[in-house]
Short mmCIF file of C-alpha atoms in Angstrom, two decimals:
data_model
loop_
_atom_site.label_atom_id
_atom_site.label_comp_id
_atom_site.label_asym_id
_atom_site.label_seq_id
_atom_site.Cartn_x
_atom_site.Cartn_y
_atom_site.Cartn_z
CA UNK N 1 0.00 0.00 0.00
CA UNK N 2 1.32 3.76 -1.38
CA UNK N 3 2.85 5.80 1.97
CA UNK N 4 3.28 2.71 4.31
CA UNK N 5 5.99 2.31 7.20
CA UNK N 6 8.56 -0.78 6.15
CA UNK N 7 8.57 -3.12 8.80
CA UNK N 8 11.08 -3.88 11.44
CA UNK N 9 12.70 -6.55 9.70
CA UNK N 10 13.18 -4.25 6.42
CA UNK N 11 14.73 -1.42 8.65
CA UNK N 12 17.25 -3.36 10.43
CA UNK N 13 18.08 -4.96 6.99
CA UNK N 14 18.72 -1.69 5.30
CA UNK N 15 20.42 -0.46 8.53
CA UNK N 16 22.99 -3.52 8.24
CA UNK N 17 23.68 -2.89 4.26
CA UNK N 18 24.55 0.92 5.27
CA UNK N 19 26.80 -0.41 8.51
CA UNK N 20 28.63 -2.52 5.88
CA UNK N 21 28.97 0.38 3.65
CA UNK N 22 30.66 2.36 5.72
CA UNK N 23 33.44 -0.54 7.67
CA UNK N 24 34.34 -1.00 3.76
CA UNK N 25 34.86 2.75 3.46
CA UNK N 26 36.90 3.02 6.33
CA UNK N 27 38.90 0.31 5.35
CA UNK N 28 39.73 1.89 2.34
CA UNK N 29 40.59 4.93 3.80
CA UNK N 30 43.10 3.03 6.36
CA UNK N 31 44.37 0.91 3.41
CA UNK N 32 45.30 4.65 1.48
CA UNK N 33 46.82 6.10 4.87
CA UNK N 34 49.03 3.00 5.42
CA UNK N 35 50.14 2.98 1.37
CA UNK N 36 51.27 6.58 2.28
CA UNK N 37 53.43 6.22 4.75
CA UNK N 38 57.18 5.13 4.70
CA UNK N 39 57.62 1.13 5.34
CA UNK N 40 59.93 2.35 8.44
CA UNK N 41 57.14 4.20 9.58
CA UNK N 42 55.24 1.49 9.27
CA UNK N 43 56.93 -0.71 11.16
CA UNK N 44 57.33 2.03 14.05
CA UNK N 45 53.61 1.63 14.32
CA UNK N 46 53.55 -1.62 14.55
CA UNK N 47 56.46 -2.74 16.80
CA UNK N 48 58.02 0.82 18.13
CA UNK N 49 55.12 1.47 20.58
CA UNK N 50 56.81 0.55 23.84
CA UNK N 51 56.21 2.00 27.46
CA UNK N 52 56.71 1.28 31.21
CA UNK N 53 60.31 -0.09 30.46
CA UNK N 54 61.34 -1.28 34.02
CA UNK N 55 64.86 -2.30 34.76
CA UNK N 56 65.83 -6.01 36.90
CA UNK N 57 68.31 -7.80 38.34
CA UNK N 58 68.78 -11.40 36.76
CA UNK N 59 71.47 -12.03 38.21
CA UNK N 60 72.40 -16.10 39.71
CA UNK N 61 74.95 -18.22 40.89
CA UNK N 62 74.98 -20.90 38.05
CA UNK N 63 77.96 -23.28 38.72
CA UNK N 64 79.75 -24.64 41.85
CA UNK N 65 82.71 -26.67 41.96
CA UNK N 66 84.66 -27.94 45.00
CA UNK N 67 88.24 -28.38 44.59
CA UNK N 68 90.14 -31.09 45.27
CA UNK N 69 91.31 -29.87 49.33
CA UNK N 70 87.68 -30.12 49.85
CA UNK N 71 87.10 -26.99 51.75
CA UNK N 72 86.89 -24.75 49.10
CA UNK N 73 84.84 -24.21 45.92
CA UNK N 74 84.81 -21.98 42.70
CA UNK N 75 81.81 -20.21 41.63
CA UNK N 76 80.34 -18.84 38.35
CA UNK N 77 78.04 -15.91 39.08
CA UNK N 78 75.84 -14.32 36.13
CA UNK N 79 76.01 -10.64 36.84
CA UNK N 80 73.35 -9.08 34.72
CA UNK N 81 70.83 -6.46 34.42
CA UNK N 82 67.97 -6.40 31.89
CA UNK N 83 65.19 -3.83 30.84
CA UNK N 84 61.56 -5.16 30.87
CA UNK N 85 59.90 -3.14 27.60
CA UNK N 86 56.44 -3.62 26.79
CA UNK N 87 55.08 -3.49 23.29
CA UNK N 88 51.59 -2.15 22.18
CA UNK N 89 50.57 -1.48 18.96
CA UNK N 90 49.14 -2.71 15.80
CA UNK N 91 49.07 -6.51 15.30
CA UNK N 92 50.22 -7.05 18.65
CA UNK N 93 47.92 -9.19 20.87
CA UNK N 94 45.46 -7.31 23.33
CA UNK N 95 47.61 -5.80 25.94
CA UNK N 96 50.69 -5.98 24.29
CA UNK N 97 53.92 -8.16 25.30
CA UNK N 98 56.92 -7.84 27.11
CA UNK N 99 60.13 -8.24 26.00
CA UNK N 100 63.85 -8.03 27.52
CA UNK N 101 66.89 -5.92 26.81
CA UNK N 102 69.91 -7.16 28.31
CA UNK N 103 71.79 -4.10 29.54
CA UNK N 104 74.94 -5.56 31.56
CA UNK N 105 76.04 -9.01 31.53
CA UNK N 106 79.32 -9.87 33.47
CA UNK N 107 80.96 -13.34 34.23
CA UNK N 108 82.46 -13.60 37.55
CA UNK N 109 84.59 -16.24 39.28
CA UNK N 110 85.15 -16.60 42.58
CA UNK N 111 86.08 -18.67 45.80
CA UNK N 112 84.38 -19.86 48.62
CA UNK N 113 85.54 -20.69 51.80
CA UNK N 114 83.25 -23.84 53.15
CA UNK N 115 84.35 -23.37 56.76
CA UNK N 116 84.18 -19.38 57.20
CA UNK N 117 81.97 -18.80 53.91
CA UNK N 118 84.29 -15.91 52.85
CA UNK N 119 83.67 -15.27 49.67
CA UNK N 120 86.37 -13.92 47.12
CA UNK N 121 86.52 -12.45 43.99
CA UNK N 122 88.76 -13.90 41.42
CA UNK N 123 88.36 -12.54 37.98
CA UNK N 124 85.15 -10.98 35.61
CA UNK N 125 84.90 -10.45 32.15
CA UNK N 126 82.22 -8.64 30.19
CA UNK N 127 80.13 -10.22 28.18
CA UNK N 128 78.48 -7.20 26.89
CA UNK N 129 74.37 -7.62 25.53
CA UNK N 130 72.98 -10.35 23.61
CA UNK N 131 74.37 -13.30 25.48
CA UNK N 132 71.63 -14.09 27.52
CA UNK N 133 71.72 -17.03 28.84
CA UNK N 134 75.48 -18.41 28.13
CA UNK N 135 77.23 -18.93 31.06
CA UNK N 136 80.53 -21.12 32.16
CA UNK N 137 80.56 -24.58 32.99
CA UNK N 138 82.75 -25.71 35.37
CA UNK N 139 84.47 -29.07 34.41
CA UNK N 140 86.97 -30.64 36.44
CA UNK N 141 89.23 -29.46 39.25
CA UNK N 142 92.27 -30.61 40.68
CA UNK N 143 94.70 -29.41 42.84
CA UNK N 144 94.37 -25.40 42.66
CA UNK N 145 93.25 -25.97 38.63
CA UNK N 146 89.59 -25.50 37.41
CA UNK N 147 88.86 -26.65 34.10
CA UNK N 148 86.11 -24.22 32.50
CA UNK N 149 83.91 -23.95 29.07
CA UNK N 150 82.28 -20.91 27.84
CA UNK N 151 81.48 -17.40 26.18
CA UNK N 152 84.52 -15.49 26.44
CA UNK N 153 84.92 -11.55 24.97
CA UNK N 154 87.29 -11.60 22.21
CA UNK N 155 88.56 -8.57 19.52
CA UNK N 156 85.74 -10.59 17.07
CA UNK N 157 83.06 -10.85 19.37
CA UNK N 158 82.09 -13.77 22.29
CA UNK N 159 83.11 -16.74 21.43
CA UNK N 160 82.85 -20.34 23.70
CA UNK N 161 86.38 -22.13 24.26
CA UNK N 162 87.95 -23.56 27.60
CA UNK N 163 90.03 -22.16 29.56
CA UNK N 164 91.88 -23.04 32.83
CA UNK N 165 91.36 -21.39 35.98
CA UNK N 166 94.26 -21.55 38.74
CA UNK N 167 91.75 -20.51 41.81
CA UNK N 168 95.21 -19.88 44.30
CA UNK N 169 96.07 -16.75 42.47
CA UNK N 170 92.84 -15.78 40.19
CA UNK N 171 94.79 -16.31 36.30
CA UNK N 172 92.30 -17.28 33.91
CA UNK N 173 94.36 -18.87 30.53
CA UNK N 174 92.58 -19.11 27.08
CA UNK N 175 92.91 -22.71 26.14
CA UNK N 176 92.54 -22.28 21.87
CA UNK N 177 92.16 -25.98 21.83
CA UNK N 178 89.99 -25.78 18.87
CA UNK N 179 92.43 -23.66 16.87
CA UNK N 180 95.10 -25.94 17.82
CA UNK N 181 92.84 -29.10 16.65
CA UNK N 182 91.79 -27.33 13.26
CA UNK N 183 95.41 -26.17 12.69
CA UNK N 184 96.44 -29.56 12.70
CA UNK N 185 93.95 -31.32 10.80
CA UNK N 186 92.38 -33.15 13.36
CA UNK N 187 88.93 -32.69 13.64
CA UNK N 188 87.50 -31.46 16.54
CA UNK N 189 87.69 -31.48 19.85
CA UNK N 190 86.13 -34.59 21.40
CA UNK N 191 86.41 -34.42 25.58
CA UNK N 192 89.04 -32.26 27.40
CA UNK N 193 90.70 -33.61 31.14
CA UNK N 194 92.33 -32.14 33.90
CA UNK N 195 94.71 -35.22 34.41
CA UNK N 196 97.43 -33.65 36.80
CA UNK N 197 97.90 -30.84 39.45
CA UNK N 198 100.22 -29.07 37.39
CA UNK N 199 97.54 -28.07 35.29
CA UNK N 200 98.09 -30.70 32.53
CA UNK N 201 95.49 -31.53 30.23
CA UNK N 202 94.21 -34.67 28.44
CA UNK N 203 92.69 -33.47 25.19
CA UNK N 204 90.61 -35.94 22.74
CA UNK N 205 90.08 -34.86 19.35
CA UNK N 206 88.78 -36.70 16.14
CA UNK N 207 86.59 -36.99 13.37
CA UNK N 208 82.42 -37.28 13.33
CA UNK N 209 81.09 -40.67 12.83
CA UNK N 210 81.04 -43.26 11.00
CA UNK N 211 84.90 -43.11 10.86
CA UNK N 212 85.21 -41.72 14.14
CA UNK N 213 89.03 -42.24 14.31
CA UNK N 214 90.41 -39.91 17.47
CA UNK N 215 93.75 -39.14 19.04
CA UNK N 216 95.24 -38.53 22.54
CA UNK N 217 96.62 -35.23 23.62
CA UNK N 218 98.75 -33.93 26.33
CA UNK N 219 98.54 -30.53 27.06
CA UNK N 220 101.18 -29.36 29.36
CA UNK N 221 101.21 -26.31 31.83
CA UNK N 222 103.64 -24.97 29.38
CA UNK N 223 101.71 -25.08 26.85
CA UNK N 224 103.33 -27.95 24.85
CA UNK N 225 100.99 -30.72 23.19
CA UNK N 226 102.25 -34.14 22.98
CA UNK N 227 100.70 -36.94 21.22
CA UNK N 228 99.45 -40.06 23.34
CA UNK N 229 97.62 -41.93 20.22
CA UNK N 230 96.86 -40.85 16.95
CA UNK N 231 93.80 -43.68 17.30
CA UNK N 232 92.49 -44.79 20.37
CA UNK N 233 90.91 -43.54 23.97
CA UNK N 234 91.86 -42.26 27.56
CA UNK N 235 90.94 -44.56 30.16
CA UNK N 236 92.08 -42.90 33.35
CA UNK N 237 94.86 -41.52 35.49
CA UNK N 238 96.54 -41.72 38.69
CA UNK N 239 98.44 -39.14 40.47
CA UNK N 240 101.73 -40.33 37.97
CA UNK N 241 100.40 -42.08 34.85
CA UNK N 242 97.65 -41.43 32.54
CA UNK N 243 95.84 -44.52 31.06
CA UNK N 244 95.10 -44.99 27.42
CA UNK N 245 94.22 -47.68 24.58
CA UNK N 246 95.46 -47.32 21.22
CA UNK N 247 93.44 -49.19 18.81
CA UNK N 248 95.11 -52.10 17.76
CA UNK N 249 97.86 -52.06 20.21
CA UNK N 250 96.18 -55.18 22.45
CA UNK N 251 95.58 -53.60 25.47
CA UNK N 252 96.16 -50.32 27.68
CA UNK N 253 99.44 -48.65 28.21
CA UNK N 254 100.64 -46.20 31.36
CA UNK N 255 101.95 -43.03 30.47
CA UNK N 256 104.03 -41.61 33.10
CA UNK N 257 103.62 -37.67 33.71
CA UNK N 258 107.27 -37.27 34.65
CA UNK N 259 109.21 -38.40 31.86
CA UNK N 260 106.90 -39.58 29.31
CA UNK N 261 108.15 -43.68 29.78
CA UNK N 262 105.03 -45.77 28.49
CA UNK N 263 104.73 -49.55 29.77
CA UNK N 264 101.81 -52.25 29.61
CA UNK N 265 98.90 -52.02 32.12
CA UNK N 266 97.47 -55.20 34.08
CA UNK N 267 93.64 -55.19 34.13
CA UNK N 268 94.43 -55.75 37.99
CA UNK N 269 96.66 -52.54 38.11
CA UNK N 270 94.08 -50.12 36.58
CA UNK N 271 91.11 -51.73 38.25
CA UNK N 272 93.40 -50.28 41.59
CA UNK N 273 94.57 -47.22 40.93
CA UNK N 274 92.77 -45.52 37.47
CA UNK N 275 89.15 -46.21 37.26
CA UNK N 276 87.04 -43.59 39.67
CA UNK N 277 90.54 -41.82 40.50
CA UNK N 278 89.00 -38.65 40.87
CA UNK N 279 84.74 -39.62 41.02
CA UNK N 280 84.40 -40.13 44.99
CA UNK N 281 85.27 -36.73 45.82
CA UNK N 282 82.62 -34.46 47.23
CA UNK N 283 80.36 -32.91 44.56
CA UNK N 284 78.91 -29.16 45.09
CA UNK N 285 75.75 -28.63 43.13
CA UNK N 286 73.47 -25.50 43.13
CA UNK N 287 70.43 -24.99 44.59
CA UNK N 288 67.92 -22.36 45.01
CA UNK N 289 65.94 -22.33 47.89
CA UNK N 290 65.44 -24.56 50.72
CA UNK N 291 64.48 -28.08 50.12
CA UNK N 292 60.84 -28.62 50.67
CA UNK N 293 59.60 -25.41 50.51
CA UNK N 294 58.68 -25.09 47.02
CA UNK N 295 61.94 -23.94 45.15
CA UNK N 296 62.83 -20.44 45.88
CA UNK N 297 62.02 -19.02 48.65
CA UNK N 298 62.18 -14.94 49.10
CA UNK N 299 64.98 -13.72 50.92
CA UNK N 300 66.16 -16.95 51.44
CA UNK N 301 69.90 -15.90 49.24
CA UNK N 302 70.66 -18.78 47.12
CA UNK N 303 72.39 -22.55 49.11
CA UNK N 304 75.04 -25.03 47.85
CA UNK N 305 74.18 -28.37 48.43
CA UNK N 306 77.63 -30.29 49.88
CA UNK N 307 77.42 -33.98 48.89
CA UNK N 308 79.88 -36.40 50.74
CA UNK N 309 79.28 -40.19 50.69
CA UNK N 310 79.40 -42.39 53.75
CA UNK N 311 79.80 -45.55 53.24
CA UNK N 312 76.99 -47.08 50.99
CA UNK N 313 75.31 -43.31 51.17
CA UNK N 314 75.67 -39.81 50.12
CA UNK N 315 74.81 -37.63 52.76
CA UNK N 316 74.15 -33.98 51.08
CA UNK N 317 74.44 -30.51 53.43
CA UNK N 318 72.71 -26.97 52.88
CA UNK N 319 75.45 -24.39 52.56
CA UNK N 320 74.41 -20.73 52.42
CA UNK N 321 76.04 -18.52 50.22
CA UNK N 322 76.54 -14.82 50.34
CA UNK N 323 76.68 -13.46 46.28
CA UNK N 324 77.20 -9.69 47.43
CA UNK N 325 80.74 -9.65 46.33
CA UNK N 326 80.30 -11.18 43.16
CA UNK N 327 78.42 -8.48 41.78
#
């Protein structure tokens, strides 16, 4: 009928159509804007929007090693300091995200004193932003030595390699064992050993499976290498003699320290004096937190756990540890 009201249905129909309309307008006009501007620009919009950047410590004792008088240990602390940034913006999730800028990073080693828990600085090196999470690994110890493997500053950037830590006087030495394996052809490097007081080193180095043919290396505290096997394994050592078996030789041979004399070894002889030689000392491991109370607990400064075995046993002991001068 002529002049009649459309009906509800009809309005909210045409009221739809014209709500369409006008998202695909805007669109448009968005689509236009964005074309406009710079790609840079662009990008600032999307990712650039950041506020509330908060600074925190991260800092943590990651490593513990107890040398082999078994009253003191070495530490690796992570020194470092990050910004927390948090994005908004276009094609970010609701709310943003955070994110973290590292803005310090240091290394530190130091010394701890079981009995009077003095602890002592012993060197620190700066590993600068964008190393995270790489930290040292403490290997091996005996007598004053630490065998260590990590990021280390160099003129080309951070770079992992060992090193050897004598934790009487604080000297940190650069081990280049890969450079010294590549320079001579021989693959890589395998498994590395602190084998004497002194600071001498077994070193392992050979080629990737299937071949898998690897040498034996003596490192000396001089610096001198000197080869053990050009094909074969390290078995053990003893406060004189390393143990090793060249393939195809029959059976192991004794390498004595002091003069380099080599002789056959008994099965009885290493069974008694190479195999565990250095694997029922005490072990430190980290903790953080009191045991049983749900991990970390605030305020609680972070423990080393002190495991000695007793007879058939280990028996493990809290030690608190004060990080304050390792920062």
């Amino acid at each position: 009928m002529s002049g009649s009201q459309p009906k509800p249905s009809e309005t909210k129909l045409v009221a739809d159509a014209e709500c369409g309309r006008r998202r695909r307008r805007t669109r448009l006009r968005l689509a236009a804007r964005a074309a406009a501007i710079p790609g840079a620009a662009v990008l600032g919009l999307l990712f650039a929007c950041t506020h509330g950047a908060r600074e925190r410590d991260r800092s943590e004792l990651r490593d513990a090693i107890l040398l082999e008088d078994g009253n003191t240990a070495v530490v690796a602390f992570s020194s470092r300091q990050v910004r927390q940034v948090r994005q908004v913006g276009v094609g970010l999730l609701p709310g943003g995200g955070i994110r973290e800028e590292t803005l310090r990073h240091w290394t530190v080693l130091g010394r701890f004193d079981l009995a009077t828990g003095a602890v002592t600085r012993l060197a620190a090196f700066d590993l600068g932003p964008g190393h995270d999470h790489s930290h040292l690994q403490l290997l091996w110890s005996l007598g004053n030595f630490v065998l260590l493997h990590g990021p280390f500053p160099t003129k080309a950037g951070v770079q992992s390699d060992h090193a050897l830590l004598d934790a009487s006087t604080g000297t940190l030495e650069r081990l280049d064992l890969e450079q010294f394996v590549e320079q001579n052809g021989l693959g890589s490097v395998v498994d590395v050993r602190l084998v004497s007081a002194d600071g001498t080193l077994a070193v392992t180095a050979g080629e990737q499976p299937p071949r898998a043919r690897r040498g034996v290396w003596l490192r000396r505290a001089t610096g001198a290498f000197e080869q053990l096997c050009a094909d074969g394994r390290l078995d053990g050592c003893s406060r004189e003699e390393v143990a090793y078996h060249e393939t195809g030789a029959g059976g192991r041979i004794a390498y004595r320290l002091a003069d380099g004399r080599r002789r056959p070894l008994h099965p009885r002889e290493y069974g008694a004096a190479f195999s565990s030689a250095h694997q029922n000392r005490p072990v430190l491991l980290q903790v953080r937190g009191l045991p049983g109370r749900g991990g970390r607990v605030p305020g609680s400064g972070p423990f080393l756990a002190l495991a000695r075995r007793e007879g058939d046993r280990w028996v493990e002991n809290e030690l608190p540890i004060d990080v304050g001068p390792l920062r």
